[in-house]
Amino acid sequence: MVAYVYQSEEKIFWPRYEAAAPMGLPVLRVVLPPGCSARRLKRTAARLYRYGIRRFLTDGSVWDMSPLVPVSPLPLLRAKGGELALALLSGLPLRERRVALRGEAAQGEAWAIAETLCPQVGALLLDFDKGEEALARRLRERFGAAHLHLGQGPAPQAAVELAPRPFPLPRTLRLWGEPELLGLTISPGESLPFLELLWETGRVELKDLRVDWP
């Protein structure tokens, strides 16, 4: 179970714990008193950890609930990474689209994004420290696409970044750390961490989640 932590608008003196199931997802609502101190947050987090809870959601507030960790939407965003990049280039003819895919190691998530992008762009530029050659061979075998390393040919119009890189590129979707989606959203309009939980528990499928401009 995941905890949903938020601050009460009413005057209460102790945290309240309430079971809930929004959209069928079981969560423990943790209602904090107004002005909850860091010390009380730490005690509350320790109690939740003893009960077996490891992750938490918030209403957008930034809480330090260690040893609990906030739910990260990165797995979902990476699974939608190809669609996110294509949304940025939706006004361009297919042959004119150029996207850079960047990261430290070209592994499963990178391969999935590359296989989504390759038939939908004119050029896919790769920039990985490890595994780039294996990924390039796969793309050549499946799509007949020639291997292009970032820096070969014209500059990309958009980039998908799976890990920090030595130099930035314009219009980069940052899918590591604190995500940067360049104004794109994923519908339905729930918070990204909540959508992540719905997806990872099988309550929604990727095809049911739509990439939109705001």
Short mmCIF file of N, CA, C and O in Angstrom, two decimals, residues 77-200:
data_model
loop_
_atom_site.label_atom_id
_atom_site.label_comp_id
_atom_site.label_asym_id
_atom_site.label_seq_id
_atom_site.Cartn_x
_atom_site.Cartn_y
_atom_site.Cartn_z
N LEU A 77 6.68 7.73 -17.69
CA LEU A 77 7.10 8.71 -18.68
C LEU A 77 8.06 8.10 -19.69
O LEU A 77 8.01 8.42 -20.89
N ARG A 78 8.92 7.20 -19.24
CA ARG A 78 9.84 6.55 -20.19
C ARG A 78 9.08 5.59 -21.10
O ARG A 78 9.41 5.45 -22.27
N ALA A 79 8.05 4.93 -20.55
CA ALA A 79 7.24 4.06 -21.40
C ALA A 79 6.49 4.86 -22.46
O ALA A 79 6.18 4.33 -23.53
N LYS A 80 6.22 6.14 -22.17
CA LYS A 80 5.55 7.02 -23.13
C LYS A 80 6.55 7.93 -23.84
O LYS A 80 6.15 8.85 -24.58
N GLY A 81 7.85 7.68 -23.67
CA GLY A 81 8.87 8.60 -24.17
C GLY A 81 8.81 8.83 -25.66
O GLY A 81 8.96 9.96 -26.14
N GLY A 82 8.59 7.77 -26.42
CA GLY A 82 8.50 7.93 -27.86
C GLY A 82 7.32 8.79 -28.26
O GLY A 82 7.44 9.69 -29.11
N GLU A 83 6.18 8.56 -27.65
CA GLU A 83 4.98 9.36 -27.95
C GLU A 83 5.18 10.82 -27.55
O GLU A 83 4.71 11.73 -28.24
N LEU A 84 5.84 11.05 -26.43
CA LEU A 84 6.10 12.43 -25.99
C LEU A 84 6.94 13.16 -27.03
O LEU A 84 6.65 14.31 -27.39
N ALA A 85 8.00 12.51 -27.51
CA ALA A 85 8.86 13.15 -28.51
C ALA A 85 8.09 13.41 -29.81
O ALA A 85 8.22 14.48 -30.41
N LEU A 86 7.29 12.45 -30.25
CA LEU A 86 6.54 12.63 -31.49
C LEU A 86 5.52 13.77 -31.36
O LEU A 86 5.24 14.47 -32.33
N ALA A 87 4.97 13.96 -30.15
CA ALA A 87 4.02 15.06 -29.96
C ALA A 87 4.70 16.41 -30.19
O ALA A 87 4.08 17.35 -30.71
N LEU A 88 5.98 16.52 -29.83
CA LEU A 88 6.70 17.78 -30.05
C LEU A 88 6.90 18.06 -31.54
O LEU A 88 7.07 19.21 -31.94
N LEU A 89 6.90 17.01 -32.36
CA LEU A 89 7.19 17.15 -33.80
C LEU A 89 5.95 16.92 -34.65
O LEU A 89 6.07 16.69 -35.86
N SER A 90 4.78 17.00 -34.06
CA SER A 90 3.57 16.60 -34.76
C SER A 90 3.29 17.44 -35.99
O SER A 90 2.60 16.99 -36.91
N GLY A 91 3.80 18.66 -36.05
CA GLY A 91 3.53 19.51 -37.21
C GLY A 91 4.49 19.33 -38.36
O GLY A 91 4.33 19.97 -39.41
N LEU A 92 5.47 18.46 -38.21
CA LEU A 92 6.49 18.27 -39.25
C LEU A 92 6.23 17.02 -40.07
O LEU A 92 5.78 16.00 -39.52
N PRO A 93 6.53 17.05 -41.37
CA PRO A 93 6.45 15.81 -42.16
C PRO A 93 7.41 14.76 -41.60
O PRO A 93 8.49 15.11 -41.08
N LEU A 94 7.03 13.49 -41.73
CA LEU A 94 7.80 12.41 -41.13
C LEU A 94 9.28 12.48 -41.53
O LEU A 94 10.16 12.35 -40.68
N ARG A 95 9.57 12.67 -42.81
CA ARG A 95 10.96 12.62 -43.27
C ARG A 95 11.81 13.76 -42.73
O ARG A 95 13.03 13.68 -42.73
N GLU A 96 11.16 14.83 -42.28
CA GLU A 96 11.91 15.99 -41.77
C GLU A 96 12.15 15.92 -40.26
O GLU A 96 12.88 16.76 -39.72
N ARG A 97 11.56 14.96 -39.59
CA ARG A 97 11.68 14.87 -38.13
C ARG A 97 13.04 14.29 -37.75
O ARG A 97 13.45 13.26 -38.27
N ARG A 98 13.70 14.98 -36.81
CA ARG A 98 14.99 14.50 -36.31
C ARG A 98 14.96 14.54 -34.78
O ARG A 98 14.73 15.61 -34.18
N VAL A 99 15.18 13.39 -34.16
CA VAL A 99 15.12 13.27 -32.70
C VAL A 99 16.41 12.66 -32.19
O VAL A 99 16.93 11.70 -32.79
N ALA A 100 16.94 13.20 -31.10
CA ALA A 100 18.09 12.61 -30.42
C ALA A 100 17.59 11.80 -29.22
O ALA A 100 16.73 12.26 -28.47
N LEU A 101 18.15 10.61 -29.07
CA LEU A 101 17.86 9.76 -27.91
C LEU A 101 19.16 9.60 -27.15
O LEU A 101 20.15 9.10 -27.70
N ARG A 102 19.16 10.03 -25.87
CA ARG A 102 20.41 10.16 -25.13
C ARG A 102 20.33 9.49 -23.76
O ARG A 102 19.26 9.41 -23.16
N GLY A 103 21.49 9.02 -23.28
CA GLY A 103 21.54 8.44 -21.95
C GLY A 103 22.91 7.86 -21.69
O GLY A 103 23.84 8.03 -22.49
N GLU A 104 23.04 7.18 -20.57
CA GLU A 104 24.32 6.56 -20.22
C GLU A 104 24.47 5.19 -20.87
O GLU A 104 25.46 4.91 -21.53
N ALA A 105 23.48 4.32 -20.67
CA ALA A 105 23.53 2.97 -21.23
C ALA A 105 22.25 2.70 -22.00
O ALA A 105 21.15 2.93 -21.49
N ALA A 106 22.40 2.22 -23.23
CA ALA A 106 21.24 1.88 -24.06
C ALA A 106 20.72 0.52 -23.62
O ALA A 106 21.23 -0.52 -24.03
N GLN A 107 19.68 0.55 -22.78
CA GLN A 107 19.11 -0.68 -22.25
C GLN A 107 17.65 -0.77 -22.64
O GLN A 107 17.24 -0.17 -23.63
N GLY A 108 16.85 -1.55 -21.89
CA GLY A 108 15.50 -1.85 -22.30
C GLY A 108 14.63 -0.64 -22.60
O GLY A 108 13.94 -0.60 -23.63
N GLU A 109 14.62 0.36 -21.72
CA GLU A 109 13.77 1.53 -21.94
C GLU A 109 14.21 2.28 -23.19
O GLU A 109 13.37 2.75 -23.97
N ALA A 110 15.51 2.42 -23.38
CA ALA A 110 16.02 3.11 -24.56
C ALA A 110 15.65 2.36 -25.83
O ALA A 110 15.27 2.97 -26.84
N TRP A 111 15.74 1.03 -25.80
CA TRP A 111 15.39 0.24 -26.97
C TRP A 111 13.91 0.42 -27.32
O TRP A 111 13.56 0.56 -28.49
N ALA A 112 13.05 0.42 -26.32
CA ALA A 112 11.62 0.57 -26.57
C ALA A 112 11.31 1.94 -27.18
O ALA A 112 10.52 2.06 -28.13
N ILE A 113 11.92 2.99 -26.65
CA ILE A 113 11.71 4.33 -27.19
C ILE A 113 12.22 4.41 -28.62
O ILE A 113 11.58 4.96 -29.52
N ALA A 114 13.41 3.85 -28.86
CA ALA A 114 14.00 3.88 -30.20
C ALA A 114 13.11 3.16 -31.20
O ALA A 114 12.93 3.63 -32.34
N GLU A 115 12.53 2.03 -30.81
CA GLU A 115 11.69 1.27 -31.73
C GLU A 115 10.36 1.97 -32.00
O GLU A 115 9.75 1.76 -33.04
N THR A 116 9.90 2.80 -31.05
CA THR A 116 8.72 3.63 -31.31
C THR A 116 9.06 4.75 -32.28
O THR A 116 8.30 5.05 -33.20
N LEU A 117 10.21 5.38 -32.07
CA LEU A 117 10.56 6.56 -32.86
C LEU A 117 11.03 6.22 -34.27
O LEU A 117 10.69 6.94 -35.23
N CYS A 118 11.80 5.17 -34.42
CA CYS A 118 12.52 4.93 -35.67
C CYS A 118 11.61 4.97 -36.91
O CYS A 118 11.94 5.65 -37.89
N PRO A 119 10.47 4.27 -36.93
CA PRO A 119 9.64 4.33 -38.14
C PRO A 119 8.84 5.62 -38.28
O PRO A 119 8.17 5.81 -39.30
N GLN A 120 8.91 6.51 -37.27
CA GLN A 120 8.10 7.71 -37.28
C GLN A 120 8.92 8.99 -37.46
O GLN A 120 8.38 10.09 -37.37
N VAL A 121 10.22 8.86 -37.68
CA VAL A 121 11.08 10.03 -37.86
C VAL A 121 12.00 9.81 -39.07
O VAL A 121 12.22 8.68 -39.49
N GLY A 122 12.51 10.91 -39.59
CA GLY A 122 13.46 10.81 -40.69
C GLY A 122 14.85 10.43 -40.23
O GLY A 122 15.59 9.76 -40.95
N ALA A 123 15.22 10.87 -39.00
CA ALA A 123 16.55 10.55 -38.46
C ALA A 123 16.46 10.42 -36.95
O ALA A 123 15.89 11.29 -36.27
N LEU A 124 17.00 9.31 -36.45
CA LEU A 124 17.11 9.10 -35.01
C LEU A 124 18.59 9.12 -34.66
O LEU A 124 19.36 8.29 -35.12
N LEU A 125 18.99 10.11 -33.86
CA LEU A 125 20.39 10.31 -33.51
C LEU A 125 20.63 9.74 -32.11
O LEU A 125 19.93 10.10 -31.16
N LEU A 126 21.61 8.87 -31.98
CA LEU A 126 21.88 8.20 -30.71
C LEU A 126 23.07 8.82 -30.00
O LEU A 126 24.03 9.25 -30.63
N ASP A 127 22.99 8.87 -28.67
CA ASP A 127 24.07 9.41 -27.85
C ASP A 127 24.11 8.66 -26.53
O ASP A 127 23.48 9.06 -25.55
N PHE A 128 24.83 7.53 -26.51
CA PHE A 128 24.94 6.69 -25.32
C PHE A 128 26.41 6.35 -25.08
O PHE A 128 27.18 6.15 -26.01
N ASP A 129 26.78 6.24 -23.80
CA ASP A 129 28.14 5.84 -23.46
C ASP A 129 28.35 4.33 -23.66
O ASP A 129 29.44 3.89 -23.99
N LYS A 130 27.28 3.55 -23.41
CA LYS A 130 27.38 2.10 -23.53
C LYS A 130 26.16 1.57 -24.29
O LYS A 130 25.06 2.08 -24.14
N GLY A 131 26.38 0.53 -25.07
CA GLY A 131 25.27 -0.17 -25.72
C GLY A 131 24.75 0.47 -26.99
O GLY A 131 23.78 -0.04 -27.57
N GLU A 132 25.37 1.55 -27.44
CA GLU A 132 24.84 2.24 -28.62
C GLU A 132 24.96 1.38 -29.87
O GLU A 132 24.05 1.34 -30.70
N GLU A 133 26.08 0.67 -30.02
CA GLU A 133 26.28 -0.13 -31.23
C GLU A 133 25.26 -1.27 -31.32
O GLU A 133 24.74 -1.57 -32.41
N ALA A 134 24.96 -1.91 -30.20
CA ALA A 134 23.97 -2.99 -30.20
C ALA A 134 22.59 -2.45 -30.57
O ALA A 134 21.84 -3.08 -31.34
N LEU A 135 22.23 -1.30 -30.03
CA LEU A 135 20.94 -0.69 -30.37
C LEU A 135 20.90 -0.32 -31.85
O LEU A 135 19.90 -0.55 -32.52
N ALA A 136 22.00 0.25 -32.36
CA ALA A 136 22.05 0.63 -33.77
C ALA A 136 21.88 -0.60 -34.67
O ALA A 136 21.19 -0.54 -35.69
N ARG A 137 22.50 -1.73 -34.30
CA ARG A 137 22.35 -2.95 -35.09
C ARG A 137 20.90 -3.41 -35.11
O ARG A 137 20.37 -3.82 -36.14
N ARG A 138 20.25 -3.34 -33.95
CA ARG A 138 18.85 -3.74 -33.85
C ARG A 138 17.98 -2.88 -34.77
O ARG A 138 17.11 -3.39 -35.49
N LEU A 139 18.19 -1.58 -34.76
CA LEU A 139 17.39 -0.68 -35.59
C LEU A 139 17.65 -0.94 -37.07
O LEU A 139 16.74 -0.87 -37.90
N ARG A 140 18.90 -1.23 -37.40
CA ARG A 140 19.25 -1.51 -38.80
C ARG A 140 18.59 -2.81 -39.26
O ARG A 140 18.05 -2.90 -40.38
N GLU A 141 18.61 -3.83 -38.39
CA GLU A 141 18.02 -5.12 -38.75
C GLU A 141 16.50 -5.03 -38.89
O GLU A 141 15.91 -5.62 -39.79
N ARG A 142 15.87 -4.27 -37.99
CA ARG A 142 14.40 -4.24 -37.99
C ARG A 142 13.82 -3.22 -38.95
O ARG A 142 12.80 -3.47 -39.59
N PHE A 143 14.46 -2.05 -39.05
CA PHE A 143 13.89 -0.97 -39.84
C PHE A 143 14.74 -0.57 -41.04
O PHE A 143 14.32 0.28 -41.83
N GLY A 144 15.94 -1.14 -41.16
CA GLY A 144 16.83 -0.72 -42.24
C GLY A 144 17.41 0.66 -42.03
O GLY A 144 17.88 1.29 -42.99
N ALA A 145 17.39 1.14 -40.79
CA ALA A 145 17.85 2.49 -40.49
C ALA A 145 19.36 2.52 -40.30
O ALA A 145 19.90 1.68 -39.58
N ALA A 146 20.03 3.45 -40.95
CA ALA A 146 21.48 3.60 -40.78
C ALA A 146 21.76 4.21 -39.41
O ALA A 146 21.00 5.03 -38.90
N HIS A 147 22.89 3.80 -38.83
CA HIS A 147 23.28 4.31 -37.52
C HIS A 147 23.79 5.74 -37.66
O HIS A 147 24.70 6.03 -38.43
N LEU A 148 23.17 6.64 -36.89
CA LEU A 148 23.63 8.02 -36.82
C LEU A 148 23.94 8.34 -35.36
O LEU A 148 23.10 8.15 -34.49
N HIS A 149 25.15 8.81 -35.11
CA HIS A 149 25.50 9.27 -33.77
C HIS A 149 25.20 10.77 -33.70
O HIS A 149 25.31 11.48 -34.71
N LEU A 150 24.82 11.23 -32.52
CA LEU A 150 24.54 12.66 -32.34
C LEU A 150 25.74 13.48 -32.81
O LEU A 150 26.88 13.22 -32.41
N GLY A 151 25.49 14.46 -33.66
CA GLY A 151 26.56 15.26 -34.25
C GLY A 151 26.73 14.98 -35.72
O GLY A 151 27.33 15.79 -36.44
N GLN A 152 26.19 13.85 -36.19
CA GLN A 152 26.22 13.54 -37.62
C GLN A 152 24.96 14.11 -38.27
O GLN A 152 23.85 13.83 -37.85
N GLY A 153 25.14 14.89 -39.30
CA GLY A 153 23.99 15.46 -40.00
C GLY A 153 23.41 16.66 -39.27
O GLY A 153 23.97 17.16 -38.29
N PRO A 154 22.24 17.12 -39.72
CA PRO A 154 21.59 18.30 -39.11
C PRO A 154 21.24 18.06 -37.65
O PRO A 154 21.06 16.93 -37.20
N ALA A 155 21.13 19.14 -36.91
CA ALA A 155 20.80 19.06 -35.48
C ALA A 155 19.37 18.55 -35.30
O ALA A 155 18.49 18.79 -36.14
N PRO A 156 19.11 17.85 -34.20
CA PRO A 156 17.74 17.37 -33.94
C PRO A 156 16.82 18.51 -33.55
O PRO A 156 17.25 19.54 -33.03
N GLN A 157 15.54 18.32 -33.81
CA GLN A 157 14.54 19.32 -33.40
C GLN A 157 14.01 19.04 -32.00
O GLN A 157 13.35 19.89 -31.40
N ALA A 158 14.28 17.86 -31.48
CA ALA A 158 13.85 17.49 -30.13
C ALA A 158 14.77 16.39 -29.64
O ALA A 158 15.43 15.71 -30.43
N ALA A 159 14.79 16.21 -28.31
CA ALA A 159 15.64 15.18 -27.72
C ALA A 159 14.92 14.53 -26.55
O ALA A 159 14.13 15.17 -25.86
N VAL A 160 15.22 13.25 -26.36
CA VAL A 160 14.75 12.51 -25.19
C VAL A 160 15.99 12.13 -24.39
O VAL A 160 16.88 11.46 -24.90
N GLU A 161 16.03 12.57 -23.14
CA GLU A 161 17.22 12.38 -22.31
C GLU A 161 16.86 11.47 -21.13
O GLU A 161 16.01 11.80 -20.32
N LEU A 162 17.54 10.32 -21.06
CA LEU A 162 17.26 9.34 -20.01
C LEU A 162 18.22 9.42 -18.84
O LEU A 162 18.02 8.74 -17.83
N ALA A 163 19.26 10.22 -18.97
CA ALA A 163 20.26 10.42 -17.91
C ALA A 163 20.99 11.72 -18.22
O ALA A 163 20.97 12.19 -19.36
N PRO A 164 21.65 12.32 -17.22
CA PRO A 164 22.38 13.57 -17.48
C PRO A 164 23.43 13.37 -18.56
O PRO A 164 24.12 12.36 -18.60
N ARG A 165 23.55 14.37 -19.44
CA ARG A 165 24.52 14.32 -20.52
C ARG A 165 25.45 15.52 -20.41
O ARG A 165 25.14 16.52 -19.77
N PRO A 166 26.65 15.44 -21.05
CA PRO A 166 27.66 16.48 -20.87
C PRO A 166 27.24 17.86 -21.37
O PRO A 166 27.67 18.87 -20.84
N PHE A 167 26.42 17.93 -22.42
CA PHE A 167 26.00 19.24 -22.94
C PHE A 167 24.52 19.19 -23.26
O PHE A 167 23.99 18.15 -23.69
N PRO A 168 23.79 20.28 -23.05
CA PRO A 168 22.34 20.28 -23.26
C PRO A 168 21.99 20.48 -24.73
O PRO A 168 22.78 21.00 -25.52
N LEU A 169 20.78 20.07 -25.08
CA LEU A 169 20.21 20.32 -26.39
C LEU A 169 18.89 21.06 -26.23
O LEU A 169 18.19 20.86 -25.22
N PRO A 170 18.54 21.91 -27.19
CA PRO A 170 17.23 22.56 -27.12
C PRO A 170 16.10 21.54 -27.19
O PRO A 170 16.26 20.45 -27.74
N ARG A 171 14.96 21.88 -26.62
CA ARG A 171 13.74 21.07 -26.65
C ARG A 171 14.02 19.64 -26.19
O ARG A 171 13.75 18.68 -26.89
N THR A 172 14.56 19.53 -25.00
CA THR A 172 14.88 18.23 -24.44
C THR A 172 13.81 17.79 -23.44
O THR A 172 13.50 18.52 -22.49
N LEU A 173 13.27 16.61 -23.66
CA LEU A 173 12.41 15.96 -22.68
C LEU A 173 13.31 15.28 -21.66
O LEU A 173 14.03 14.34 -22.00
N ARG A 174 13.33 15.78 -20.44
CA ARG A 174 14.20 15.21 -19.41
C ARG A 174 13.44 14.13 -18.66
O ARG A 174 12.52 14.41 -17.89
N LEU A 175 13.82 12.89 -18.89
CA LEU A 175 13.17 11.74 -18.25
C LEU A 175 14.10 11.11 -17.24
O LEU A 175 14.32 9.89 -17.22
N TRP A 176 14.66 11.94 -16.39
CA TRP A 176 15.47 11.51 -15.25
C TRP A 176 15.33 12.59 -14.19
O TRP A 176 14.93 13.72 -14.49
N GLY A 177 15.64 12.24 -12.93
CA GLY A 177 15.55 13.24 -11.86
C GLY A 177 14.15 13.85 -11.81
O GLY A 177 13.14 13.17 -11.77
N GLU A 178 14.10 15.19 -11.83
CA GLU A 178 12.83 15.91 -11.90
C GLU A 178 12.44 16.04 -13.36
O GLU A 178 13.09 16.73 -14.13
N PRO A 179 11.38 15.37 -13.81
CA PRO A 179 11.07 15.35 -15.24
C PRO A 179 10.76 16.75 -15.79
O PRO A 179 10.24 17.61 -15.09
N GLU A 180 11.08 16.95 -17.06
CA GLU A 180 10.72 18.17 -17.79
C GLU A 180 10.04 17.73 -19.07
O GLU A 180 10.65 17.10 -19.94
N LEU A 181 8.74 18.06 -19.21
CA LEU A 181 7.95 17.61 -20.35
C LEU A 181 7.66 18.72 -21.35
O LEU A 181 6.90 18.51 -22.31
N LEU A 182 8.24 19.89 -21.16
CA LEU A 182 8.12 20.98 -22.13
C LEU A 182 6.66 21.36 -22.40
O LEU A 182 6.29 21.70 -23.52
N GLY A 183 5.85 21.29 -21.37
CA GLY A 183 4.45 21.70 -21.51
C GLY A 183 3.52 20.58 -21.91
O GLY A 183 2.29 20.77 -21.90
N LEU A 184 4.02 19.42 -22.27
CA LEU A 184 3.16 18.29 -22.60
C LEU A 184 2.50 17.75 -21.33
O LEU A 184 3.06 17.84 -20.24
N THR A 185 1.33 17.18 -21.49
CA THR A 185 0.63 16.56 -20.38
C THR A 185 0.17 15.17 -20.79
O THR A 185 0.14 14.83 -21.98
N ILE A 186 -0.17 14.37 -19.80
CA ILE A 186 -0.72 13.04 -20.05
C ILE A 186 -2.12 12.99 -19.47
O ILE A 186 -2.33 13.31 -18.31
N SER A 187 -3.07 12.62 -20.31
CA SER A 187 -4.48 12.54 -19.90
C SER A 187 -4.89 11.08 -19.71
O SER A 187 -4.38 10.21 -20.40
N PRO A 188 -5.83 10.82 -18.77
CA PRO A 188 -6.63 11.77 -18.01
C PRO A 188 -5.81 12.59 -17.03
O PRO A 188 -4.70 12.20 -16.66
N GLY A 189 -6.38 13.71 -16.61
CA GLY A 189 -5.61 14.71 -15.89
C GLY A 189 -5.39 14.47 -14.42
O GLY A 189 -5.58 15.38 -13.61
N GLU A 190 -5.00 13.27 -14.06
CA GLU A 190 -4.58 13.00 -12.69
C GLU A 190 -3.11 13.39 -12.54
O GLU A 190 -2.41 13.66 -13.53
N SER A 191 -2.62 13.42 -11.31
CA SER A 191 -1.20 13.70 -11.12
C SER A 191 -0.39 12.56 -11.72
O SER A 191 -0.82 11.40 -11.76
N LEU A 192 0.81 12.89 -12.21
CA LEU A 192 1.65 11.87 -12.83
C LEU A 192 1.99 10.72 -11.86
O LEU A 192 1.95 9.55 -12.26
N PRO A 193 2.34 11.00 -10.60
CA PRO A 193 2.59 9.87 -9.69
C PRO A 193 1.38 8.96 -9.51
O PRO A 193 1.52 7.74 -9.42
N PHE A 194 0.18 9.55 -9.48
CA PHE A 194 -1.02 8.72 -9.34
C PHE A 194 -1.25 7.89 -10.59
O PHE A 194 -1.58 6.70 -10.52
N LEU A 195 -1.03 8.48 -11.78
CA LEU A 195 -1.14 7.72 -13.03
C LEU A 195 -0.11 6.60 -13.06
O LEU A 195 -0.38 5.50 -13.57
N GLU A 196 1.09 6.87 -12.54
CA GLU A 196 2.12 5.83 -12.46
C GLU A 196 1.61 4.63 -11.67
O GLU A 196 1.77 3.48 -12.09
N LEU A 197 0.98 4.88 -10.53
CA LEU A 197 0.47 3.78 -9.71
C LEU A 197 -0.66 3.03 -10.41
O LEU A 197 -0.72 1.80 -10.37
N LEU A 198 -1.55 3.76 -11.07
CA LEU A 198 -2.63 3.10 -11.80
C LEU A 198 -2.07 2.21 -12.90
O LEU A 198 -2.57 1.09 -13.13
N TRP A 199 -1.02 2.68 -13.57
CA TRP A 199 -0.42 1.90 -14.66
C TRP A 199 0.33 0.68 -14.13
O TRP A 199 0.14 -0.43 -14.61
N GLU A 200 1.15 0.87 -13.10
CA GLU A 200 1.96 -0.25 -12.63
C GLU A 200 1.13 -1.32 -11.94
O GLU A 200 1.57 -2.47 -11.83
#
